[in-house]
mmCIF file of C-alpha atoms in Angstrom:
data_model
loop_
_atom_site.group_PDB
_atom_site.id
_atom_site.type_symbol
_atom_site.label_atom_id
_atom_site.label_comp_id
_atom_site.label_asym_id
_atom_site.label_seq_id
_atom_site.Cartn_x
_atom_site.Cartn_y
_atom_site.Cartn_z
ATOM 1 C CA UNK A 1 14.143 3.267 2.718
ATOM 2 C CA UNK A 2 12.773 -0.042 3.945
ATOM 3 C CA UNK A 3 9.107 -0.960 4.098
ATOM 4 C CA UNK A 4 7.625 -3.442 6.529
ATOM 5 C CA UNK A 5 4.085 -4.576 5.798
ATOM 6 C CA UNK A 6 1.811 -6.496 8.129
ATOM 7 C CA UNK A 7 -1.814 -7.394 8.665
ATOM 8 C CA UNK A 8 -2.523 -9.958 5.987
ATOM 9 C CA UNK A 9 -4.298 -13.201 6.709
ATOM 10 C CA UNK A 10 -7.304 -15.382 6.037
ATOM 11 C CA UNK A 11 -10.795 -13.959 6.256
ATOM 12 C CA UNK A 12 -14.234 -14.966 5.081
ATOM 13 C CA UNK A 13 -15.982 -13.102 2.310
ATOM 14 C CA UNK A 14 -17.690 -10.021 3.678
ATOM 15 C CA UNK A 15 -15.127 -9.639 6.416
ATOM 16 C CA UNK A 16 -12.452 -7.026 7.042
ATOM 17 C CA UNK A 17 -8.698 -6.764 7.335
ATOM 18 C CA UNK A 18 -6.362 -3.861 7.978
ATOM 19 C CA UNK A 19 -2.929 -3.727 6.428
ATOM 20 C CA UNK A 20 -0.127 -1.571 7.744
ATOM 21 C CA UNK A 21 3.159 -0.591 6.166
ATOM 22 C CA UNK A 22 5.851 1.332 7.981
ATOM 23 C CA UNK A 23 8.670 3.060 6.149
ATOM 24 C CA UNK A 24 12.036 3.527 7.788
ATOM 25 C CA UNK A 25 15.065 5.425 6.662
ATOM 26 C CA UNK A 26 17.011 8.344 7.991
ATOM 27 C CA UNK A 27 17.413 11.530 5.956
ATOM 28 C CA UNK A 28 14.617 10.617 3.542
ATOM 29 C CA UNK A 29 11.296 12.323 2.903
ATOM 30 C CA UNK A 30 8.439 9.952 2.253
ATOM 31 C CA UNK A 31 6.145 11.318 -0.426
ATOM 32 C CA UNK A 32 3.344 9.259 -1.999
ATOM 33 C CA UNK A 33 2.514 5.844 -0.581
ATOM 34 C CA UNK A 34 0.379 3.155 -2.070
ATOM 35 C CA UNK A 35 -0.858 -0.399 -2.026
ATOM 36 C CA UNK A 36 -0.679 -2.797 -4.927
ATOM 37 C CA UNK A 37 -1.679 -6.399 -5.296
ATOM 38 C CA UNK A 38 -0.699 -9.339 -7.428
ATOM 39 C CA UNK A 39 -2.057 -12.789 -8.119
ATOM 40 C CA UNK A 40 -0.053 -15.553 -9.804
ATOM 41 C CA UNK A 41 0.126 -15.140 -13.555
ATOM 42 C CA UNK A 42 -1.047 -11.546 -13.519
ATOM 43 C CA UNK A 43 0.678 -8.214 -13.348
ATOM 44 C CA UNK A 44 0.854 -6.220 -10.173
ATOM 45 C CA UNK A 45 -1.966 -3.685 -10.043
ATOM 46 C CA UNK A 46 -2.600 -0.511 -8.112
ATOM 47 C CA UNK A 47 -5.158 -0.747 -5.330
ATOM 48 C CA UNK A 48 -4.944 2.682 -3.727
ATOM 49 C CA UNK A 49 -2.557 5.595 -3.423
ATOM 50 C CA UNK A 50 -2.258 8.515 -1.025
ATOM 51 C CA UNK A 51 -0.151 11.641 -1.265
ATOM 52 C CA UNK A 52 1.791 13.204 1.588
ATOM 53 C CA UNK A 53 -1.011 15.765 2.074
ATOM 54 C CA UNK A 54 -3.698 13.100 2.232
ATOM 55 C CA UNK A 55 -5.184 13.054 -1.248
ATOM 56 C CA UNK A 56 -6.184 9.521 -2.179
ATOM 57 C CA UNK A 57 -7.309 7.622 -5.204
ATOM 58 C CA UNK A 58 -8.596 4.087 -5.647
ATOM 59 C CA UNK A 59 -8.936 1.539 -8.344
ATOM 60 C CA UNK A 60 -12.501 0.943 -9.426
ATOM 61 C CA UNK A 61 -12.601 -2.573 -8.049
ATOM 62 C CA UNK A 62 -12.072 -1.388 -4.451
ATOM 63 C CA UNK A 63 -13.899 1.928 -4.383
ATOM 64 C CA UNK A 64 -16.388 2.067 -1.557
ATOM 65 C CA UNK A 65 -14.856 -0.949 0.178
ATOM 66 C CA UNK A 66 -11.218 -0.052 0.903
ATOM 67 C CA UNK A 67 -9.848 3.021 2.632
ATOM 68 C CA UNK A 68 -6.245 4.164 2.501
ATOM 69 C CA UNK A 69 -4.833 6.435 5.172
ATOM 70 C CA UNK A 70 -1.455 7.419 6.540
ATOM 71 C CA UNK A 71 0.257 8.709 9.627
ATOM 72 C CA UNK A 72 3.043 10.997 8.467
ATOM 73 C CA UNK A 73 4.602 11.174 11.917
ATOM 74 C CA UNK A 74 5.101 7.414 11.790
ATOM 75 C CA UNK A 75 5.714 7.175 8.025
ATOM 76 C CA UNK A 76 3.030 4.516 7.992
ATOM 77 C CA UNK A 77 0.306 3.806 5.474
ATOM 78 C CA UNK A 78 -2.782 1.749 6.197
ATOM 79 C CA UNK A 79 -5.303 -0.040 4.058
ATOM 80 C CA UNK A 80 -8.637 -0.786 5.674
ATOM 81 C CA UNK A 81 -10.326 -3.483 3.618
ATOM 82 C CA UNK A 82 -14.030 -4.031 4.226
ATOM 83 C CA UNK A 83 -16.621 -6.154 2.444
ATOM 84 C CA UNK A 84 -13.863 -8.386 1.162
ATOM 85 C CA UNK A 85 -14.544 -10.593 -1.829
ATOM 86 C CA UNK A 86 -12.878 -13.809 -2.899
ATOM 87 C CA UNK A 87 -11.413 -11.949 -5.869
ATOM 88 C CA UNK A 88 -9.495 -9.719 -3.437
ATOM 89 C CA UNK A 89 -7.266 -12.693 -2.684
ATOM 90 C CA UNK A 90 -3.719 -11.677 -3.596
ATOM 91 C CA UNK A 91 -0.354 -10.710 -2.240
ATOM 92 C CA UNK A 92 -0.539 -7.066 -1.246
ATOM 93 C CA UNK A 93 2.523 -4.862 -1.560
ATOM 94 C CA UNK A 94 3.129 -1.398 -0.240
ATOM 95 C CA UNK A 95 5.180 1.135 -2.111
ATOM 96 C CA UNK A 96 6.655 4.459 -1.109
ATOM 97 C CA UNK A 97 8.037 7.275 -3.199
ATOM 98 C CA UNK A 98 10.753 9.141 -1.393
ATOM 99 C CA UNK A 99 13.279 11.873 -1.920
ATOM 100 C CA UNK A 100 16.510 13.071 -0.382
ATOM 101 C CA UNK A 101 19.010 15.857 -0.729
ATOM 102 C CA UNK A 102 22.688 15.015 -0.789
ATOM 103 C CA UNK A 103 23.776 18.043 -2.715
ATOM 104 C CA UNK A 104 20.981 17.651 -5.244
ATOM 105 C CA UNK A 105 17.358 16.580 -4.898
ATOM 106 C CA UNK A 106 16.896 12.928 -5.845
ATOM 107 C CA UNK A 107 13.884 10.620 -6.051
ATOM 108 C CA UNK A 108 13.346 6.890 -5.855
ATOM 109 C CA UNK A 109 10.820 4.348 -4.695
ATOM 110 C CA UNK A 110 10.786 1.288 -2.467
ATOM 111 C CA UNK A 111 8.610 -1.798 -2.199
ATOM 112 C CA UNK A 112 7.677 -3.901 0.766
ATOM 113 C CA UNK A 113 7.938 -7.695 0.641
ATOM 114 C CA UNK A 114 4.227 -8.307 0.377
ATOM 115 C CA UNK A 115 1.632 -9.766 2.663
ATOM 116 C CA UNK A 116 -0.823 -12.493 1.690
ATOM 117 C CA UNK A 117 -4.546 -11.780 1.878
ATOM 118 C CA UNK A 118 -6.826 -14.757 1.366
ATOM 119 C CA UNK A 119 -10.584 -14.380 1.252
ATOM 120 C CA UNK A 120 -12.574 -17.584 1.500
ATOM 121 C CA UNK A 121 -16.124 -18.102 0.306
#
């Protein structure tokens, strides 16, 4: 499975951005999908996660401002980021859990390359 993220950029505080991440891969079932972020010198942290049936959860620092959604037909996950703050500046990564059956059921995960989000004051 390969993940292609897009939508990052530079925005002023209070503004909005929408990230997209499309998963590709034949013969795989995409299960949970999520967004993480990382700033230099810190560990990567979960931003939001969504299951294949649409249940979502958010980290406290984005609740009420970010919305995660997905289009299962396109194997794409979105992150709508509103009311952005300077502390949201980070590289955002998408992640997908997937499974496949080649005789037995197997699981793995994949990460996208990351997209830079910069929020200026």
